[in-house]
Structures are given as structure tokens and as C-alpha cells.
Amino acid sequence: MVSPQDQIKVLRRGVLEILSEAELIKKLESKGQLRIKYGVDPTTPDVHLGHSVVMRKLRQFQDLGHHVILIVGDYTATVGDPSGKTKARPMLQHSEVLENASTYQKQLFQVVKEENTEIVFNGTWFSKLSFAEITKLMSQITVAQMLEREDFQTRYRGGQPISLHEFLYPIMQAYDSVVIRSDVELGGMDQKFNVIRGREMQRDHGQDSQVGLFMPILLGTDGKEKMSKSLGNTIGLSDSPQVMFHKLFSLPDSVIEDYFKLLTDVNEDDLRLKMLQVKKGEVHPNTLKEELALDIVSQYHGLDHANEAAQKEKKVHAGDALPEDTLELKVLAGKHSILELLTQTHMISSNGEGRRLIQNGGITWDGVKVSDAKLELEIQGEHILRVGKRKCARIVQV
């Protein structure tokens, strides 16, 4: 085993907070191998790079000799985690959750070592609890504590309903920690409330409190919002090499550093130097994006496929090829306004943005720059609409 001090140096990378580092060092010194908890609610079958931030940290723990326990929330998922939500999440059918869990695990093990991972379903214990036992668990957390949560406060002040079943979620997540005797629980900062409840409940059951290790939230391809399938700003682990490369190469400059820190093993001193060179204008941001894309695509598809994707991206960037995930919009034959088509393909957020792009020469139709925002286009057969070099759509006559 690596010494506790050297382990901490590895585990600190990309972490926002450890609650607490002193407790983690003490556990490493006294126990050696720790039980690392990661809970997932497979509400969708898809895993994206936002999920992989925590997965990579799990892999680090495994490489340091620790035991990972993946809790598949087949019961918590039916309740729905209210963390960060402005309204209650839809309650899923148990069969839906189990189906999603199968796909989720296959993608998880692209990052985490399957042979060193113990998989448990929390329905194993929740399905057996009596009403009296559930009541006893609920007595360990007060309504005042629940209303300390910012998401619940916001909804309460805004007159948004809060259903009682939502209060069950943090109680269930806390009890998971008790059942598996968790030493460390990993999650995003949005899970801090739930992890703290687990620490408290473990103490109530005569156990040592788990350490909370919190990772930052990865921003999506828009560079503004948390990576989320509902927002359409994800990069999926199951995306093809070229689609993954194209999305990474098209990222806003503002997120390059975070993606390197959270999704690669690039040395942090080297990364700081590279970012300084970009700031000084000595290195173009696209040079770093290409390096980032090659690194990440190689992790999931291998170096050969990553290099092929890089060559295809150069053609896409030059306007000589289309990305594999190019949107196809089917419309009736006849005349359609350019702004209407841009809106329907979701390449602009408003007509005002469309006019500005046209004024700046950023829109092309079949390779010809559009100069008039009032332009009516005749649709016959197939056409290519581009916004800059990276956004494009096929417009196809029905």
C-alpha cells in the first residue's frame, strides 16, 4: 500500500472538499483498505463525461488498493433525488430502473475496475424494512434540517409543492452508508447534504462517520450549465470516436482547464504552463483542445480511433466534411426563411442572434455566405446549413 501521505496527494486532485481530510488520513493509517461508497440512481441508461469525474476518482481509490462498493439505487431511484431540483422528479417504475442499471454498469466499467467493484442494490434492504423501522429512521432527521436545504428553501418560498416522499431520499441514502459500513462516500457538491446525513446516521448506529469527498460539477458543451442529457449538452461515453472528438474540440475556451484537470491525468504543473501560454497568446486554444480530445477519446476508444477522429475533425473544421452527429431537418418543399431554419435546427437561441451572425458573415447555405436576414430559401432535395465551422445541419425536402 502507498503511504497515507502519498495517497492524499493523489486523491486531492480535482477535489473541491474533503470532509474531513484529517479523518481520511486517520482512516488510512488505522484501516489500510477502505470501503469506498458510490451510489447511482440509474434514472437514464446513458453515462456521460460528467459522471466520469467521480468514476475516475473511484478508479484512483482502486489503484491505491481500496474496495469500491457501487450501490445501485433501485429503490432510491423510484423516489428521485431532489438535490438541486426546482420541482419533484418523476417517480420511475422499478422495472425501468433495473433496465437502465444494466446499461449503466457496462459504461461504468469502462473507467472503474469491474473485478475490484462490489455491486449491491439498495432494494435488498429497503424491501425488507417494516413500517416501524422506516418510522424510526425518519425520526433521526428533523423537518428543520430538511428545510435547511437550499433547493427545498427555494421551492418552499416560491410556493412550489414539496412532497413528503422527497424527504425520504436523504434518509435512504444515509441508511445505505450504515448498511455497507462506508468509510468514504464520493459525490458532487450537490450531494453534500445527503452525505452529511449519512455521517450522522452512522454515528447514531455506533459506527465511525464516513468521510465525504466532493467533486466539482462538470459543465456541459455549452460551458454554462451542468452536463445533463435534459439540456442536450452532454458528451456520452458511448458516443462514437468522431462525435466525441468533435464535441471536445468544439468546447468553449473557458472550460479547457477544468476538463484537463477532471478528465485526464495530465500533470498539473504542465497544465498551468500550457494555460499561461494560451493566456499570453503563445499557444492557440485549439492546440490544447486537440490534445484534450485525443487524450479523452483514447481513453474510451483507443489511440488509433482517436487519431482517425482527429483527421476527420480537421476536414470538418475546414468545411470539407460533416460531423457524424449532424442534425437532419425535414421540411416541405418550397420557400423557408433563413431565420426560421436556424431556429428549427436549434443553432440560434433568438432571431436577434441569427441577425448578428448573418451580419458578421457566420452563416452559409450550401457553402455560400448568407448576407440577408430576410432571405427566403427554396428547398429542393438536400441542403447544408452552417453556423461557423462547427455547427451544421442537413435540410432535407420531405
PDB file of N, CA and C in Angstrom, residues 116-190:
ATOM      1  N   ASN A 116     -12.687  -5.324  -9.138  1.00  0.00           N
ATOM      2  CA  ASN A 116     -12.462  -4.768  -7.798  1.00  0.00           C
ATOM      3  C   ASN A 116     -13.667  -3.961  -7.314  1.00  0.00           C
ATOM      4  N   THR A 117     -14.828  -4.230  -7.892  1.00  0.00           N
ATOM      5  CA  THR A 117     -16.036  -3.490  -7.532  1.00  0.00           C
ATOM      6  C   THR A 117     -17.110  -4.450  -7.041  1.00  0.00           C
ATOM      7  N   GLU A 118     -17.660  -4.136  -5.881  1.00  0.00           N
ATOM      8  CA  GLU A 118     -18.780  -4.905  -5.334  1.00  0.00           C
ATOM      9  C   GLU A 118     -20.071  -4.172  -5.684  1.00  0.00           C
ATOM     10  N   ILE A 119     -21.016  -4.851  -6.303  1.00  0.00           N
ATOM     11  CA  ILE A 119     -22.277  -4.220  -6.712  1.00  0.00           C
ATOM     12  C   ILE A 119     -23.403  -4.701  -5.814  1.00  0.00           C
ATOM     13  N   VAL A 120     -24.112  -3.752  -5.226  1.00  0.00           N
ATOM     14  CA  VAL A 120     -25.263  -4.098  -4.388  1.00  0.00           C
ATOM     15  C   VAL A 120     -26.444  -3.213  -4.785  1.00  0.00           C
ATOM     16  N   PHE A 121     -27.646  -3.742  -4.634  1.00  0.00           N
ATOM     17  CA  PHE A 121     -28.866  -2.990  -4.907  1.00  0.00           C
ATOM     18  C   PHE A 121     -29.510  -2.637  -3.567  1.00  0.00           C
ATOM     19  N   ASN A 122     -29.851  -1.339  -3.379  1.00  0.00           N
ATOM     20  CA  ASN A 122     -30.384  -0.985  -2.051  1.00  0.00           C
ATOM     21  C   ASN A 122     -31.805  -1.498  -1.819  1.00  0.00           C
ATOM     22  N   GLY A 123     -32.436  -2.026  -2.868  1.00  0.00           N
ATOM     23  CA  GLY A 123     -33.710  -2.691  -2.651  1.00  0.00           C
ATOM     24  C   GLY A 123     -33.562  -3.949  -1.805  1.00  0.00           C
ATOM     25  N   THR A 124     -32.320  -4.471  -1.754  1.00  0.00           N
ATOM     26  CA  THR A 124     -32.046  -5.671  -0.953  1.00  0.00           C
ATOM     27  C   THR A 124     -32.429  -5.449   0.507  1.00  0.00           C
ATOM     28  N   TRP A 125     -32.159  -4.237   1.012  1.00  0.00           N
ATOM     29  CA  TRP A 125     -32.518  -3.957   2.413  1.00  0.00           C
ATOM     30  C   TRP A 125     -33.793  -3.137   2.553  1.00  0.00           C
ATOM     31  N   PHE A 126     -34.031  -2.213   1.633  1.00  0.00           N
ATOM     32  CA  PHE A 126     -35.238  -1.390   1.792  1.00  0.00           C
ATOM     33  C   PHE A 126     -36.520  -2.200   1.608  1.00  0.00           C
ATOM     34  N   SER A 127     -36.470  -3.223   0.783  1.00  0.00           N
ATOM     35  CA  SER A 127     -37.669  -4.042   0.555  1.00  0.00           C
ATOM     36  C   SER A 127     -38.053  -4.850   1.792  1.00  0.00           C
ATOM     37  N   LYS A 128     -37.127  -4.976   2.740  1.00  0.00           N
ATOM     38  CA  LYS A 128     -37.371  -5.791   3.925  1.00  0.00           C
ATOM     39  C   LYS A 128     -37.690  -4.975   5.177  1.00  0.00           C
ATOM     40  N   LEU A 129     -37.556  -3.635   5.098  1.00  0.00           N
ATOM     41  CA  LEU A 129     -37.815  -2.811   6.282  1.00  0.00           C
ATOM     42  C   LEU A 129     -39.314  -2.750   6.586  1.00  0.00           C
ATOM     43  N   SER A 130     -39.644  -2.864   7.854  1.00  0.00           N
ATOM     44  CA  SER A 130     -41.033  -2.719   8.278  1.00  0.00           C
ATOM     45  C   SER A 130     -41.381  -1.238   8.388  1.00  0.00           C
ATOM     46  N   PHE A 131     -42.669  -0.946   8.478  1.00  0.00           N
ATOM     47  CA  PHE A 131     -43.092   0.447   8.629  1.00  0.00           C
ATOM     48  C   PHE A 131     -42.525   1.027   9.926  1.00  0.00           C
ATOM     49  N   ALA A 132     -42.452   0.233  10.976  1.00  0.00           N
ATOM     50  CA  ALA A 132     -41.903   0.701  12.258  1.00  0.00           C
ATOM     51  C   ALA A 132     -40.433   1.072  12.107  1.00  0.00           C
ATOM     52  N   GLU A 133     -39.683   0.290  11.323  1.00  0.00           N
ATOM     53  CA  GLU A 133     -38.261   0.578  11.122  1.00  0.00           C
ATOM     54  C   GLU A 133     -38.071   1.844  10.284  1.00  0.00           C
ATOM     55  N   ILE A 134     -38.934   2.026   9.283  1.00  0.00           N
ATOM     56  CA  ILE A 134     -38.862   3.241   8.460  1.00  0.00           C
ATOM     57  C   ILE A 134     -39.195   4.465   9.306  1.00  0.00           C
ATOM     58  N   THR A 135     -40.188   4.353  10.163  1.00  0.00           N
ATOM     59  CA  THR A 135     -40.559   5.455  11.055  1.00  0.00           C
ATOM     60  C   THR A 135     -39.390   5.823  11.967  1.00  0.00           C
ATOM     61  N   LYS A 136     -38.683   4.814  12.468  1.00  0.00           N
ATOM     62  CA  LYS A 136     -37.539   5.067  13.342  1.00  0.00           C
ATOM     63  C   LYS A 136     -36.436   5.815  12.598  1.00  0.00           C
ATOM     64  N   LEU A 137     -36.182   5.434  11.342  1.00  0.00           N
ATOM     65  CA  LEU A 137     -35.183   6.135  10.538  1.00  0.00           C
ATOM     66  C   LEU A 137     -35.588   7.588  10.313  1.00  0.00           C
ATOM     67  N   MET A 138     -36.870   7.818  10.031  1.00  0.00           N
ATOM     68  CA  MET A 138     -37.352   9.176   9.772  1.00  0.00           C
ATOM     69  C   MET A 138     -37.234  10.047  11.016  1.00  0.00           C
ATOM     70  N   SER A 139     -37.294   9.435  12.199  1.00  0.00           N
ATOM     71  CA  SER A 139     -37.207  10.215  13.443  1.00  0.00           C
ATOM     72  C   SER A 139     -35.807  10.778  13.671  1.00  0.00           C
ATOM     73  N   GLN A 140     -34.815  10.294  12.901  1.00  0.00           N
ATOM     74  CA  GLN A 140     -33.434  10.725  13.106  1.00  0.00           C
ATOM     75  C   GLN A 140     -33.087  12.001  12.343  1.00  0.00           C
ATOM     76  N   ILE A 141     -34.006  12.502  11.532  1.00  0.00           N
ATOM     77  CA  ILE A 141     -33.790  13.757  10.810  1.00  0.00           C
ATOM     78  C   ILE A 141     -35.023  14.628  10.995  1.00  0.00           C
ATOM     79  N   THR A 142     -34.807  15.904  11.295  1.00  0.00           N
ATOM     80  CA  THR A 142     -35.926  16.807  11.561  1.00  0.00           C
ATOM     81  C   THR A 142     -36.361  17.542  10.297  1.00  0.00           C
ATOM     82  N   VAL A 143     -37.576  18.068  10.346  1.00  0.00           N
ATOM     83  CA  VAL A 143     -38.083  18.884   9.236  1.00  0.00           C
ATOM     84  C   VAL A 143     -37.223  20.128   9.082  1.00  0.00           C
ATOM     85  N   ALA A 144     -36.773  20.700  10.205  1.00  0.00           N
ATOM     86  CA  ALA A 144     -35.917  21.900  10.150  1.00  0.00           C
ATOM     87  C   ALA A 144     -34.631  21.606   9.373  1.00  0.00           C
ATOM     88  N   GLN A 145     -34.049  20.421   9.605  1.00  0.00           N
ATOM     89  CA  GLN A 145     -32.850  20.048   8.858  1.00  0.00           C
ATOM     90  C   GLN A 145     -33.144  19.944   7.367  1.00  0.00           C
ATOM     91  N   MET A 146     -34.264  19.350   7.031  1.00  0.00           N
ATOM     92  CA  MET A 146     -34.637  19.218   5.622  1.00  0.00           C
ATOM     93  C   MET A 146     -34.795  20.582   4.960  1.00  0.00           C
ATOM     94  N   LEU A 147     -35.393  21.501   5.682  1.00  0.00           N
ATOM     95  CA  LEU A 147     -35.647  22.828   5.110  1.00  0.00           C
ATOM     96  C   LEU A 147     -34.409  23.705   5.083  1.00  0.00           C
ATOM     97  N   GLU A 148     -33.292  23.202   5.653  1.00  0.00           N
ATOM     98  CA  GLU A 148     -32.020  23.912   5.509  1.00  0.00           C
ATOM     99  C   GLU A 148     -31.499  23.782   4.083  1.00  0.00           C
ATOM    100  N   ARG A 149     -31.969  22.765   3.373  1.00  0.00           N
ATOM    101  CA  ARG A 149     -31.510  22.554   2.001  1.00  0.00           C
ATOM    102  C   ARG A 149     -31.930  23.722   1.125  1.00  0.00           C
ATOM    103  N   GLU A 150     -30.976  24.229   0.362  1.00  0.00           N
ATOM    104  CA  GLU A 150     -31.262  25.396  -0.482  1.00  0.00           C
ATOM    105  C   GLU A 150     -32.351  25.098  -1.501  1.00  0.00           C
ATOM    106  N   ASP A 151     -32.326  23.877  -2.078  1.00  0.00           N
ATOM    107  CA  ASP A 151     -33.336  23.567  -3.097  1.00  0.00           C
ATOM    108  C   ASP A 151     -34.733  23.529  -2.503  1.00  0.00           C
ATOM    109  N   PHE A 152     -34.866  22.951  -1.284  1.00  0.00           N
ATOM    110  CA  PHE A 152     -36.172  22.928  -0.638  1.00  0.00           C
ATOM    111  C   PHE A 152     -36.602  24.343  -0.223  1.00  0.00           C
ATOM    112  N   GLN A 153     -35.655  25.144   0.284  1.00  0.00           N
ATOM    113  CA  GLN A 153     -35.966  26.526   0.666  1.00  0.00           C
ATOM    114  C   GLN A 153     -36.510  27.308  -0.526  1.00  0.00           C
ATOM    115  N   THR A 154     -35.827  27.173  -1.653  1.00  0.00           N
ATOM    116  CA  THR A 154     -36.222  27.905  -2.858  1.00  0.00           C
ATOM    117  C   THR A 154     -37.629  27.513  -3.290  1.00  0.00           C
ATOM    118  N   ARG A 155     -37.902  26.223  -3.275  1.00  0.00           N
ATOM    119  CA  ARG A 155     -39.225  25.757  -3.685  1.00  0.00           C
ATOM    120  C   ARG A 155     -40.305  26.186  -2.686  1.00  0.00           C
ATOM    121  N   TYR A 156     -39.968  26.130  -1.405  1.00  0.00           N
ATOM    122  CA  TYR A 156     -40.944  26.500  -0.373  1.00  0.00           C
ATOM    123  C   TYR A 156     -41.309  27.982  -0.481  1.00  0.00           C
ATOM    124  N   ARG A 157     -40.279  28.837  -0.638  1.00  0.00           N
ATOM    125  CA  ARG A 157     -40.534  30.284  -0.763  1.00  0.00           C
ATOM    126  C   ARG A 157     -41.286  30.612  -2.045  1.00  0.00           C
ATOM    127  N   GLY A 158     -41.011  29.831  -3.091  1.00  0.00           N
ATOM    128  CA  GLY A 158     -41.657  30.100  -4.375  1.00  0.00           C
ATOM    129  C   GLY A 158     -43.025  29.466  -4.514  1.00  0.00           C
ATOM    130  N   GLY A 159     -43.512  28.848  -3.442  1.00  0.00           N
ATOM    131  CA  GLY A 159     -44.840  28.233  -3.497  1.00  0.00           C
ATOM    132  C   GLY A 159     -44.882  26.946  -4.288  1.00  0.00           C
ATOM    133  N   GLN A 160     -43.694  26.356  -4.567  1.00  0.00           N
ATOM    134  CA  GLN A 160     -43.642  25.081  -5.289  1.00  0.00           C
ATOM    135  C   GLN A 160     -43.890  23.938  -4.304  1.00  0.00           C
ATOM    136  N   PRO A 161     -44.715  22.980  -4.638  1.00  0.00           N
ATOM    137  CA  PRO A 161     -45.012  21.884  -3.699  1.00  0.00           C
ATOM    138  C   PRO A 161     -43.789  21.017  -3.422  1.00  0.00           C
ATOM    139  N   ILE A 162     -43.688  20.552  -2.185  1.00  0.00           N
ATOM    140  CA  ILE A 162     -42.660  19.593  -1.776  1.00  0.00           C
ATOM    141  C   ILE A 162     -43.393  18.390  -1.213  1.00  0.00           C
ATOM    142  N   SER A 163     -43.295  17.273  -1.881  1.00  0.00           N
ATOM    143  CA  SER A 163     -43.998  16.079  -1.430  1.00  0.00           C
ATOM    144  C   SER A 163     -43.216  15.393  -0.310  1.00  0.00           C
ATOM    145  N   LEU A 164     -43.919  14.758   0.594  1.00  0.00           N
ATOM    146  CA  LEU A 164     -43.265  14.107   1.731  1.00  0.00           C
ATOM    147  C   LEU A 164     -42.316  12.991   1.289  1.00  0.00           C
ATOM    148  N   HIS A 165     -42.625  12.328   0.167  1.00  0.00           N
ATOM    149  CA  HIS A 165     -41.742  11.241  -0.258  1.00  0.00           C
ATOM    150  C   HIS A 165     -40.348  11.754  -0.605  1.00  0.00           C
ATOM    151  N   GLU A 166     -40.218  13.051  -0.960  1.00  0.00           N
ATOM    152  CA  GLU A 166     -38.909  13.612  -1.278  1.00  0.00           C
ATOM    153  C   GLU A 166     -38.017  13.682  -0.042  1.00  0.00           C
ATOM    154  N   PHE A 167     -38.629  13.821   1.142  1.00  0.00           N
ATOM    155  CA  PHE A 167     -37.865  13.823   2.383  1.00  0.00           C
ATOM    156  C   PHE A 167     -37.235  12.450   2.644  1.00  0.00           C
ATOM    157  N   LEU A 168     -37.796  11.426   2.038  1.00  0.00           N
ATOM    158  CA  LEU A 168     -37.265  10.082   2.242  1.00  0.00           C
ATOM    159  C   LEU A 168     -35.891   9.898   1.596  1.00  0.00           C
ATOM    160  N   TYR A 169     -35.629  10.639   0.532  1.00  0.00           N
ATOM    161  CA  TYR A 169     -34.421  10.367  -0.252  1.00  0.00           C
ATOM    162  C   TYR A 169     -33.140  10.480   0.571  1.00  0.00           C
ATOM    163  N   PRO A 170     -32.872  11.633   1.219  1.00  0.00           N
ATOM    164  CA  PRO A 170     -31.627  11.713   2.001  1.00  0.00           C
ATOM    165  C   PRO A 170     -31.570  10.703   3.142  1.00  0.00           C
ATOM    166  N   ILE A 171     -32.733  10.329   3.682  1.00  0.00           N
ATOM    167  CA  ILE A 171     -32.768   9.307   4.733  1.00  0.00           C
ATOM    168  C   ILE A 171     -32.330   7.961   4.161  1.00  0.00           C
ATOM    169  N   MET A 172     -32.819   7.652   2.971  1.00  0.00           N
ATOM    170  CA  MET A 172     -32.463   6.385   2.326  1.00  0.00           C
ATOM    171  C   MET A 172     -30.978   6.359   1.961  1.00  0.00           C
ATOM    172  N   GLN A 173     -30.478   7.456   1.419  1.00  0.00           N
ATOM    173  CA  GLN A 173     -29.059   7.500   1.049  1.00  0.00           C
ATOM    174  C   GLN A 173     -28.186   7.369   2.293  1.00  0.00           C
ATOM    175  N   ALA A 174     -28.622   7.999   3.400  1.00  0.00           N
ATOM    176  CA  ALA A 174     -27.874   7.906   4.654  1.00  0.00           C
ATOM    177  C   ALA A 174     -27.860   6.466   5.162  1.00  0.00           C
ATOM    178  N   TYR A 175     -29.000   5.802   5.083  1.00  0.00           N
ATOM    179  CA  TYR A 175     -29.088   4.429   5.588  1.00  0.00           C
ATOM    180  C   TYR A 175     -28.244   3.473   4.745  1.00  0.00           C
ATOM    181  N   ASP A 176     -28.100   3.769   3.447  1.00  0.00           N
ATOM    182  CA  ASP A 176     -27.201   2.974   2.605  1.00  0.00           C
ATOM    183  C   ASP A 176     -25.806   2.918   3.218  1.00  0.00           C
ATOM    184  N   SER A 177     -25.331   4.074   3.713  1.00  0.00           N
ATOM    185  CA  SER A 177     -23.989   4.148   4.299  1.00  0.00           C
ATOM    186  C   SER A 177     -23.880   3.288   5.544  1.00  0.00           C
ATOM    187  N   VAL A 178     -24.967   3.223   6.316  1.00  0.00           N
ATOM    188  CA  VAL A 178     -24.987   2.406   7.527  1.00  0.00           C
ATOM    189  C   VAL A 178     -24.891   0.926   7.165  1.00  0.00           C
ATOM    190  N   VAL A 179     -25.693   0.507   6.191  1.00  0.00           N
ATOM    191  CA  VAL A 179     -25.752  -0.912   5.819  1.00  0.00           C
ATOM    192  C   VAL A 179     -24.405  -1.417   5.322  1.00  0.00           C
ATOM    193  N   ILE A 180     -23.730  -0.641   4.465  1.00  0.00           N
ATOM    194  CA  ILE A 180     -22.466  -1.131   3.885  1.00  0.00           C
ATOM    195  C   ILE A 180     -21.255  -0.719   4.712  1.00  0.00           C
ATOM    196  N   ARG A 181     -21.471   0.007   5.814  1.00  0.00           N
ATOM    197  CA  ARG A 181     -20.393   0.476   6.692  1.00  0.00           C
ATOM    198  C   ARG A 181     -19.341   1.244   5.891  1.00  0.00           C
ATOM    199  N   SER A 182     -19.822   2.274   5.199  1.00  0.00           N
ATOM    200  CA  SER A 182     -18.986   3.074   4.313  1.00  0.00           C
ATOM    201  C   SER A 182     -17.916   3.855   5.087  1.00  0.00           C
ATOM    202  N   ASP A 183     -16.677   3.862   4.546  1.00  0.00           N
ATOM    203  CA  ASP A 183     -15.602   4.695   5.095  1.00  0.00           C
ATOM    204  C   ASP A 183     -15.525   6.044   4.385  1.00  0.00           C
ATOM    205  N   VAL A 184     -15.784   6.030   3.088  1.00  0.00           N
ATOM    206  CA  VAL A 184     -15.726   7.245   2.270  1.00  0.00           C
ATOM    207  C   VAL A 184     -16.888   7.200   1.295  1.00  0.00           C
ATOM    208  N   GLU A 185     -17.590   8.338   1.148  1.00  0.00           N
ATOM    209  CA  GLU A 185     -18.615   8.432   0.112  1.00  0.00           C
ATOM    210  C   GLU A 185     -18.223   9.522  -0.867  1.00  0.00           C
ATOM    211  N   LEU A 186     -18.293   9.186  -2.149  1.00  0.00           N
ATOM    212  CA  LEU A 186     -17.961  10.133  -3.211  1.00  0.00           C
ATOM    213  C   LEU A 186     -19.224  10.705  -3.827  1.00  0.00           C
ATOM    214  N   GLY A 187     -19.138  11.959  -4.263  1.00  0.00           N
ATOM    215  CA  GLY A 187     -20.263  12.584  -4.956  1.00  0.00           C
ATOM    216  C   GLY A 187     -19.926  14.001  -5.355  1.00  0.00           C
ATOM    217  N   GLY A 188     -20.852  14.627  -6.073  1.00  0.00           N
ATOM    218  CA  GLY A 188     -20.705  16.031  -6.408  1.00  0.00           C
ATOM    219  C   GLY A 188     -21.076  16.899  -5.213  1.00  0.00           C
ATOM    220  N   MET A 189     -20.801  18.194  -5.310  1.00  0.00           N
ATOM    221  CA  MET A 189     -21.127  19.107  -4.209  1.00  0.00           C
ATOM    222  C   MET A 189     -22.621  19.151  -3.939  1.00  0.00           C
ATOM    223  N   ASP A 190     -23.426  18.805  -4.954  1.00  0.00           N
ATOM    224  CA  ASP A 190     -24.879  18.793  -4.755  1.00  0.00           C
ATOM    225  C   ASP A 190     -25.319  17.661  -3.824  1.00  0.00           C
TER     226      ASP A 190
END
